[in-house]
Short mmCIF file of C-alpha atoms in Angstrom, two decimals:
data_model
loop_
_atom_site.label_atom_id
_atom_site.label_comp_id
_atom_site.label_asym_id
_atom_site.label_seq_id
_atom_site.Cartn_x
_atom_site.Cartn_y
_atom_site.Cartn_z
CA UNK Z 13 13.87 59.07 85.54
CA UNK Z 14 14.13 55.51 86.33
CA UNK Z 15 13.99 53.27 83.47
CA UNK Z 16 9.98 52.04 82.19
CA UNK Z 17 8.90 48.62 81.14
CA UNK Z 18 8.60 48.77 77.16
CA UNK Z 19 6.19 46.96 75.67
CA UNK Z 20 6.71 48.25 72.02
CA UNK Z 21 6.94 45.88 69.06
CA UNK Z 22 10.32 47.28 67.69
CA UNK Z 23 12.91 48.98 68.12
CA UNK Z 24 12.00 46.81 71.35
CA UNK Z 25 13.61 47.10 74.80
CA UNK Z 26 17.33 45.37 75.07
CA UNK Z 27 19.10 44.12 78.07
CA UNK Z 28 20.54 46.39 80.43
CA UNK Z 29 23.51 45.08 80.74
CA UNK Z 30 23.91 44.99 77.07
CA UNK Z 31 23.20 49.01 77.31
CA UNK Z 32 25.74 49.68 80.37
CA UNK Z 33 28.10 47.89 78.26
CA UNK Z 34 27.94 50.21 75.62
CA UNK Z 35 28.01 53.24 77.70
CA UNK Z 36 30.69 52.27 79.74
CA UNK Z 37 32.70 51.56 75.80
CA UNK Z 38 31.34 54.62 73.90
CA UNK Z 39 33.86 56.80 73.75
CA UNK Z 40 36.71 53.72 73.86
CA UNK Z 41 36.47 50.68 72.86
CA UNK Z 42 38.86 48.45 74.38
CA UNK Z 43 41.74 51.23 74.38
CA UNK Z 44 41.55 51.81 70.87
CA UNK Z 45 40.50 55.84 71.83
CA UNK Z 46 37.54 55.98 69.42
CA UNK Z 47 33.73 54.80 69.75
CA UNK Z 48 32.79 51.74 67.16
CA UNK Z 49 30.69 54.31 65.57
CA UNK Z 50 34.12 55.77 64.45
CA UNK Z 51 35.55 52.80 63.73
CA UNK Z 52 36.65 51.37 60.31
CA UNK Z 53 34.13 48.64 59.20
CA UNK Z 54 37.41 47.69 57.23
CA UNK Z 55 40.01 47.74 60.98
CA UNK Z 56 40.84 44.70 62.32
CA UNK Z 57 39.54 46.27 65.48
CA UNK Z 58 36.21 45.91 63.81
CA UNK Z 59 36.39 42.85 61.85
CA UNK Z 60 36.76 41.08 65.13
CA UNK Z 61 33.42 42.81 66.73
CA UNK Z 62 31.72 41.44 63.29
CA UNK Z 63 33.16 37.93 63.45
CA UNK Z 64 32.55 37.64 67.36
CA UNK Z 65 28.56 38.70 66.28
CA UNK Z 66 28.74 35.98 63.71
CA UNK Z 67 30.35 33.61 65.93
CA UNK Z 68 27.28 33.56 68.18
CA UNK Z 69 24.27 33.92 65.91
CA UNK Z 70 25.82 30.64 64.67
CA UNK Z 71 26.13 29.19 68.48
CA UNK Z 72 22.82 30.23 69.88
CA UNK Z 73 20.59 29.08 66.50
CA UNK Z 74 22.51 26.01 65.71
CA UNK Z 75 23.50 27.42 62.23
CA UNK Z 76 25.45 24.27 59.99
CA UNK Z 77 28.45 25.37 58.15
CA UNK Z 78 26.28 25.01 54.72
CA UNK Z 79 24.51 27.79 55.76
CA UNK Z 80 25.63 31.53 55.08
CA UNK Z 81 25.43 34.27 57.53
CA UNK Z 82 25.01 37.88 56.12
CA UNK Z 83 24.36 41.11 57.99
CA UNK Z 84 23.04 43.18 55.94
CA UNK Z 85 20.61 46.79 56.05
CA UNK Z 86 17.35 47.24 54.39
CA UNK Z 87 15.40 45.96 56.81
CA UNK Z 88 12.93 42.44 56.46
CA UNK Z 89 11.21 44.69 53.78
CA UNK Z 90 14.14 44.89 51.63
CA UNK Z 91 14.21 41.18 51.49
CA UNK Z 92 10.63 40.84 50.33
CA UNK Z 93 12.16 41.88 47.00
CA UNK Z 94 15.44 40.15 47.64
CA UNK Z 95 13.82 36.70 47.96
CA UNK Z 96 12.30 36.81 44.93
CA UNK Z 97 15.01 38.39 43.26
CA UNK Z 98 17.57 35.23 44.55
CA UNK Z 99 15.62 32.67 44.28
CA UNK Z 100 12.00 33.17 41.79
CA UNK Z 101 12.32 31.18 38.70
CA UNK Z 102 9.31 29.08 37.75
CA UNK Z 103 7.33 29.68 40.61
CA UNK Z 104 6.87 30.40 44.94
CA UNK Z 105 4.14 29.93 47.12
CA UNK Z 106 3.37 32.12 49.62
CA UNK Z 107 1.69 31.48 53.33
CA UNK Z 108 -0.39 35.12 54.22
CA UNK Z 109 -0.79 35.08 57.41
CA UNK Z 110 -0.63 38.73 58.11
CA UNK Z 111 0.60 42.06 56.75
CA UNK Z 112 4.19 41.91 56.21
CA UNK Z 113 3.31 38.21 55.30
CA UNK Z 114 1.00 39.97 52.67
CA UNK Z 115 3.33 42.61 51.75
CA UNK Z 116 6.05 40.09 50.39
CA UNK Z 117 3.65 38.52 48.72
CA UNK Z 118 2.50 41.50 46.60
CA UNK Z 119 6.52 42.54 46.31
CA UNK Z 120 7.50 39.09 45.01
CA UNK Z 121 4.07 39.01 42.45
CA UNK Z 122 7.48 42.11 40.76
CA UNK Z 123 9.54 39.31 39.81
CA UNK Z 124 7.58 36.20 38.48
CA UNK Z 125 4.73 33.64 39.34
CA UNK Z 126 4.05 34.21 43.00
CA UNK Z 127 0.83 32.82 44.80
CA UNK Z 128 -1.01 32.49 47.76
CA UNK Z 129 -1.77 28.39 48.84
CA UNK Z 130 -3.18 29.39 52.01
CA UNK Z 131 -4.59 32.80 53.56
CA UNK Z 132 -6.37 33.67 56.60
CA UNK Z 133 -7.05 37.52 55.40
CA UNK Z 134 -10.60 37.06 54.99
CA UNK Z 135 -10.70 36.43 59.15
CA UNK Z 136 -8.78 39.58 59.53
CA UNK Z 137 -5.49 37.64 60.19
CA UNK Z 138 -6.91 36.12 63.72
CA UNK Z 139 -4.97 32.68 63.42
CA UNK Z 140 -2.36 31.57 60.99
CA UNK Z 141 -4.12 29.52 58.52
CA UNK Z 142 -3.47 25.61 58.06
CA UNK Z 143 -1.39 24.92 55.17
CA UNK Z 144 -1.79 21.57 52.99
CA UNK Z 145 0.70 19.70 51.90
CA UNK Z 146 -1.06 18.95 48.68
CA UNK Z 147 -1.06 22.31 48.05
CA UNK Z 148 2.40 23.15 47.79
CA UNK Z 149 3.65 22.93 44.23
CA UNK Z 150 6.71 20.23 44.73
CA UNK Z 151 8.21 22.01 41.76
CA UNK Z 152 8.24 25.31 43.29
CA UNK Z 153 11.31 27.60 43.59
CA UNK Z 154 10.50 28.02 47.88
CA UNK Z 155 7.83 28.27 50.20
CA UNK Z 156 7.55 31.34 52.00
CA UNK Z 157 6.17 32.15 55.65
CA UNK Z 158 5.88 34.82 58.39
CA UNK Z 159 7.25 32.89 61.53
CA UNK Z 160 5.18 35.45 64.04
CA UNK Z 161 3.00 37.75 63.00
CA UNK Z 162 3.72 40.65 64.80
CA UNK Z 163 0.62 42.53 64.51
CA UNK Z 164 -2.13 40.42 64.76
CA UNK Z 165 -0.12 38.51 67.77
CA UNK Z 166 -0.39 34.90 66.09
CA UNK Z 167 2.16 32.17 65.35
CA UNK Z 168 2.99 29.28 63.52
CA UNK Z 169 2.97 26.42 66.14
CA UNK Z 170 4.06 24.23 63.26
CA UNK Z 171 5.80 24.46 60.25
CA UNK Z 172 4.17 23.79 56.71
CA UNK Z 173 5.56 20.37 55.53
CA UNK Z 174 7.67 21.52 52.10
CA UNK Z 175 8.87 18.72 50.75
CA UNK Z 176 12.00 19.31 49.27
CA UNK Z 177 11.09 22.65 48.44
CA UNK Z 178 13.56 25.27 50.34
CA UNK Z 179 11.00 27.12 52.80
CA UNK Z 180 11.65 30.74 53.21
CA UNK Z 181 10.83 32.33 56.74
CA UNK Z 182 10.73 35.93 57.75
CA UNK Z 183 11.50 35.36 61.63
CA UNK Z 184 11.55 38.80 62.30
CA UNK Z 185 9.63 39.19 65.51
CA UNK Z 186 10.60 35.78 67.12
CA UNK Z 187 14.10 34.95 66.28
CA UNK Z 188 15.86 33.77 68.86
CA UNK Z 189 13.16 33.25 71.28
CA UNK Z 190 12.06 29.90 70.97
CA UNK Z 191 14.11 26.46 69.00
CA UNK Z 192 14.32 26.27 65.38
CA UNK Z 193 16.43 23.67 63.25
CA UNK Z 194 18.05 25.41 61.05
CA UNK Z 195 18.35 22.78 58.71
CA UNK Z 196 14.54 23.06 58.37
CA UNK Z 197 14.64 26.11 56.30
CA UNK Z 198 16.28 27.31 52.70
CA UNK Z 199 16.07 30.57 54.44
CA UNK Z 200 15.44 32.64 57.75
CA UNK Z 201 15.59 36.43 58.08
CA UNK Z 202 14.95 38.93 60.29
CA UNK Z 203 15.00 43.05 61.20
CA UNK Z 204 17.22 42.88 64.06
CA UNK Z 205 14.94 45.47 66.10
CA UNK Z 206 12.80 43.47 68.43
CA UNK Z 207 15.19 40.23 69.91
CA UNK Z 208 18.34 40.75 68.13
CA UNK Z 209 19.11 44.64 68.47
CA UNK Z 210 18.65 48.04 67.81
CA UNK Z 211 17.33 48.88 64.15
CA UNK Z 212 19.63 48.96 61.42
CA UNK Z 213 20.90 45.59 60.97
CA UNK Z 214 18.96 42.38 59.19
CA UNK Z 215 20.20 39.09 59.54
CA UNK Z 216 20.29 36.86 56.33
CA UNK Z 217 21.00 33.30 57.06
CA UNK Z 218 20.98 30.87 53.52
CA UNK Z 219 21.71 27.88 52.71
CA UNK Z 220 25.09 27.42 50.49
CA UNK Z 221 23.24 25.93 47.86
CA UNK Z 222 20.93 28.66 47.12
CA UNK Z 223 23.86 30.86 46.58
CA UNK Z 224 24.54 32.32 42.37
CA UNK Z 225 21.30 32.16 41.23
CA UNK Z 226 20.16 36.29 41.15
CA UNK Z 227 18.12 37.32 38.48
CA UNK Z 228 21.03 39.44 36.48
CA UNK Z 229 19.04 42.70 37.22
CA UNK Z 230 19.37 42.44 41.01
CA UNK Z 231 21.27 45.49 42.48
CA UNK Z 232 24.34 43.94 44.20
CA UNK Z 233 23.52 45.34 47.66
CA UNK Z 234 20.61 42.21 46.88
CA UNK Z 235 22.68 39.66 46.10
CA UNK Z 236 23.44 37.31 48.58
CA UNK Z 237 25.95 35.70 46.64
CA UNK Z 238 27.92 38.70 46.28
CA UNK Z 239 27.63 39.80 49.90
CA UNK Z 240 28.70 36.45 50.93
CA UNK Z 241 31.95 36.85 48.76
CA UNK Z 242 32.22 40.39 50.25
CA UNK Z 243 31.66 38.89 53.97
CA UNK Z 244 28.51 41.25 53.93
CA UNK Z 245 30.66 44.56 53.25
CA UNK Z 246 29.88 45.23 49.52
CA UNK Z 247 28.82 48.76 51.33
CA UNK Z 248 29.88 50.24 54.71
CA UNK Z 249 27.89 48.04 57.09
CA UNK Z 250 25.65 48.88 60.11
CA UNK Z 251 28.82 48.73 62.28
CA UNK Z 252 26.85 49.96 65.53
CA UNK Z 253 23.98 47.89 64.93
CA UNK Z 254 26.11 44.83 64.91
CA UNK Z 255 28.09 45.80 67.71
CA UNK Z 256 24.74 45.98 69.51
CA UNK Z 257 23.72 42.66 68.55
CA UNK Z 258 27.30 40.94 69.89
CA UNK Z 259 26.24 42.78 73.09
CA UNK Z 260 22.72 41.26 73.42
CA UNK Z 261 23.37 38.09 71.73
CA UNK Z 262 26.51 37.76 74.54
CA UNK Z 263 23.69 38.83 77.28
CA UNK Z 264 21.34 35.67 75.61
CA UNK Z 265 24.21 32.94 75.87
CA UNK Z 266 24.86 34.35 79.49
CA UNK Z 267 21.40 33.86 80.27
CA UNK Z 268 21.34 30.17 79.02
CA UNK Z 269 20.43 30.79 75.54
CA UNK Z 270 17.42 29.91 73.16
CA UNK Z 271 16.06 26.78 75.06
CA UNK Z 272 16.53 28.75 78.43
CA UNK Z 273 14.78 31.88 77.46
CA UNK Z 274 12.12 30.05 76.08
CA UNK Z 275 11.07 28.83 78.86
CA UNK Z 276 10.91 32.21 80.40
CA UNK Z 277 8.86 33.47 76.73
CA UNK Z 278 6.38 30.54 77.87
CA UNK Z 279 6.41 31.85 81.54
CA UNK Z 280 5.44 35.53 80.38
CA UNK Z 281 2.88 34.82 77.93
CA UNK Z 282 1.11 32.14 80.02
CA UNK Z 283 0.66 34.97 82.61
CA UNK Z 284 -0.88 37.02 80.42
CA UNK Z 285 -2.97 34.96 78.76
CA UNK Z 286 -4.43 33.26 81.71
CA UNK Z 287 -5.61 36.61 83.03
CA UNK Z 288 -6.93 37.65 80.00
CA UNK Z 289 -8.96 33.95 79.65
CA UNK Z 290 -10.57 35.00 82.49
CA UNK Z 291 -10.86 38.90 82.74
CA UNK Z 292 -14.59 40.32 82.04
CA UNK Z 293 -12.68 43.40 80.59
CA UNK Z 294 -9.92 42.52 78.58
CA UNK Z 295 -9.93 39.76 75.68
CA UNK Z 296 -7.40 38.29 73.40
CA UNK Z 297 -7.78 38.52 70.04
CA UNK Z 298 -5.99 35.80 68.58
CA UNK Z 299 -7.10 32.50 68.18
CA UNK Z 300 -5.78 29.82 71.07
CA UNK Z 301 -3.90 27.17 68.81
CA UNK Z 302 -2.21 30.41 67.10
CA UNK Z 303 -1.26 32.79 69.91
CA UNK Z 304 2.43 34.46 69.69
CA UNK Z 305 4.42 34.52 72.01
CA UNK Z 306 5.99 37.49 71.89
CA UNK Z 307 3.25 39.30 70.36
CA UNK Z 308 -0.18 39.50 73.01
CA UNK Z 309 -3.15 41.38 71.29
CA UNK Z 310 -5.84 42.18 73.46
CA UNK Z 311 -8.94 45.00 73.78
CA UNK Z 312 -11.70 46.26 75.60
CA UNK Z 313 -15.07 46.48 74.33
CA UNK Z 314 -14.54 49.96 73.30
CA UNK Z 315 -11.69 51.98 71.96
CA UNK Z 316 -12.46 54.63 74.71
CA UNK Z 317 -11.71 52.40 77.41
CA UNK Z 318 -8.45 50.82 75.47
CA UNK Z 319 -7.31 54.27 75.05
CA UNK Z 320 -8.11 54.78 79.18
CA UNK Z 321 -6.25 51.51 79.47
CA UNK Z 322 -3.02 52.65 77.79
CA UNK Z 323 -2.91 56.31 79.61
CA UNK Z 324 -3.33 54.29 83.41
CA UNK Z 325 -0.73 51.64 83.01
CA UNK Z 326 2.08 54.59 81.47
CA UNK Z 327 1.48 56.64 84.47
CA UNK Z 328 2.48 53.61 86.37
CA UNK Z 329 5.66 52.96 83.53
CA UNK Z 330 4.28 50.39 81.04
CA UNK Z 331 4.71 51.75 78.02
CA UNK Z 332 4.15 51.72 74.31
CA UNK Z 333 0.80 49.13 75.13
CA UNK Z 334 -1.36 51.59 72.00
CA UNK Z 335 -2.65 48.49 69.45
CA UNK Z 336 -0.95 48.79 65.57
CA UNK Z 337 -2.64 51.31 63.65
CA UNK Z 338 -3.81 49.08 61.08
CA UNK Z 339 -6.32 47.18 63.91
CA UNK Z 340 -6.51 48.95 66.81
CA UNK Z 341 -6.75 47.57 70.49
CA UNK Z 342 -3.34 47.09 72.43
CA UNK Z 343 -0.48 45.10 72.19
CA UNK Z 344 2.44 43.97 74.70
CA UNK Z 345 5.56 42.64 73.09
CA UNK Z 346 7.25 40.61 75.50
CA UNK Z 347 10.49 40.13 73.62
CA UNK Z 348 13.72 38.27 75.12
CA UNK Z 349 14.43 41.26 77.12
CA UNK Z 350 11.28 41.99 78.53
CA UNK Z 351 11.23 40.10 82.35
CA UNK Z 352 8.64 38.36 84.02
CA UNK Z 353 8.60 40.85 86.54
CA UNK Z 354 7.70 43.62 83.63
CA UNK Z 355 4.61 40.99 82.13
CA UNK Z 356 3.89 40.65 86.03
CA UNK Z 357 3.11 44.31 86.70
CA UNK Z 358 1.58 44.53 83.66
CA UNK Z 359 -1.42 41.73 84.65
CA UNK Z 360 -1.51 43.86 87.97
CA UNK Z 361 -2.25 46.93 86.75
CA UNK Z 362 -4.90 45.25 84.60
CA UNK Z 363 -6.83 43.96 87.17
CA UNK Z 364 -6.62 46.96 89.07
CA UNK Z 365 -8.44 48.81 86.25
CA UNK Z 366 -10.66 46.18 85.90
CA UNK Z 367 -11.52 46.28 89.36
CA UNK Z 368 -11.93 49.83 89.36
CA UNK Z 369 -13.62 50.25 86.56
CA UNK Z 370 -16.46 47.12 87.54
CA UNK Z 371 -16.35 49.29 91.16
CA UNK Z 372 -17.68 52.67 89.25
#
């Protein structure tokens, strides 16, 4: 079967070349006779697939020397606790903007004074919510914030102004895809599953100075300090998972990196947003000034016809289109890897079923 255009939110699709690569090495890598799933994490083999993936996470973001790289497991959930647990003192203020926005808000209310200076729950997520200065406590321990919001398919277009408080940002579903300045943020972290990798692997990057100050009850496996002295191996690591990611992030800097694929992430969603501005089927759900763009929620006026919607375009190989469970609808992620041609054929088969179903 030929290979589909997949539109999930994550584990996402990766580049193909990435994938041949790692066929064409599984069972040797480089002449060492083994696969790097049955490699040492501790071989020098290995160590220099882990430094090569650190090497250019640092390239393609930017990331200053002051700043710490880990690679880590647990996931972007498991650092909704470890945030807290490295950095809540006195107090952190949190930005909901969405569910996993939400979620880290409830984990960190575990660990000390955690609240919310600006929510947009009450409009069921539709926009990311302005955020006031004024409102952010200048003696607060960090300000935290859900980059893009996978679910609800909404963005911050701008970042909060913090002050000199560190600001905190769960970039899980757009890392990578558009320019940050790392020097903007205390912290940025992200599941590796949508533009980084495959599933496994979460990418910790902190600022030096934020380093040693774990409450003394967080688990090592938690403490950044102590995986940064460890150079991330207090445990065996995800050693596939990062061998992925050196893979796709080489595929990324081939391609031009950040600044060039973001101008092909503006090029996608603009197509699909333009039809759906003026489709008399499908709508967007997002609001305009906070669309994602990786993220494109959209519906039909019923959930019978979404449903239709999703079985037509997989017979024609868009997949994985079904909305989150927690809102309905559909959903196209059009990560990194995703081409225009995939977003392309997607808007056609759209207004095919529109035009079919207007014709009945």
């Amino acid at each position: 079967m030929s290979r589909v255009f997949n539109f999930a939110a994550g584990p996402a699709m990766m580049p193909e070349e990435a994938l041949e690569r790692a066929a064409a090495e599984m069972l040797s890598y480089k002449g060492t006779g083994m696969s790097v799933m049955e490699m040492s994490h501790r071989s020098s083999a290995y160590q220099e697939i882990f430094d090569r993936t650190v090497r250019l996470l640092r390239e393609l973001m930017g990331i200053p020397d002051e700043y710490e790289v880990l690679l880590l497991q647990g996931g972007a959930t498991g650092q909704f606790a470890a945030v807290p647990m490295n950095l809540l003192k006195t107090g952190a203020d949190y930005v909901d903007s969405g569910n996993f926005a939400h979620g880290a808000f409830v984990e960190a209310q575990k660990y000390g004074n955690a609240r919310v200076i600006a929510s947009s729950r009450e409009e069921s997520y539709a926009r990311v919510p302005d955020v006031d200065a004024g409102a952010i406590d200048p003696d607060a321990d960090y300000v935290y914030i859900t980059t893009n919001n996978t679910i609800y398919g909404t963005r911050f277009t701008r970042l909060p102004d913090c002050g000199k408080v560190p600001l905190v940002a769960d970039m899980s579903s757009n890392i990578l895809s558009e320019p940050y300045d790392v020097r903007d943020f205390g912290v940025i972290f992200a599941g590796a599953q949508k533009n980084i990798g495959p599933a496994g692997l979460t990418v910790v990057v902190v600022r030096k100075d934020l380093l040693g100050h774990a409450r003394p009850d967080t688990p090592k496996i938690f403490d950044w300090a102590k995986q940064a002295q460890a150079g991330s191996m207090l445990n065996t690591p995800a050693t596939y998972a990062i061998y992925m990611a050196g893979l796709c992030l080489e595929w990324l800097k081939k391609e031009g990196g950040v600044r060039v694929i973001c101008m092909r992430n503006q090029v996608k969603a603009k197509l699909l947003y333009d039809f759906l501005d003026e489709s008399r089927l499908f709508r967007g759900t997002a609001a305009r000034e906070s669309r994602s763009l990786m993220n494109v929620t959209f519906r039909t006026p019923s959930p019978e016809t979404d449903a239709a919607f999703v079985k037509f375009a997989a017979a024609q190989g868009l997949v994985n289109l079904k909305g989150h469970r927690l809102v309905g609808g559909m959903r196209a992620s059009i990560y990194n890897a995703m081409p225009v041609e995939g977003v392309t054929r997607l808007v056609e088969a759209m207004k095919q079923f529109e035009a079919e179903g207007i014709a009945r």
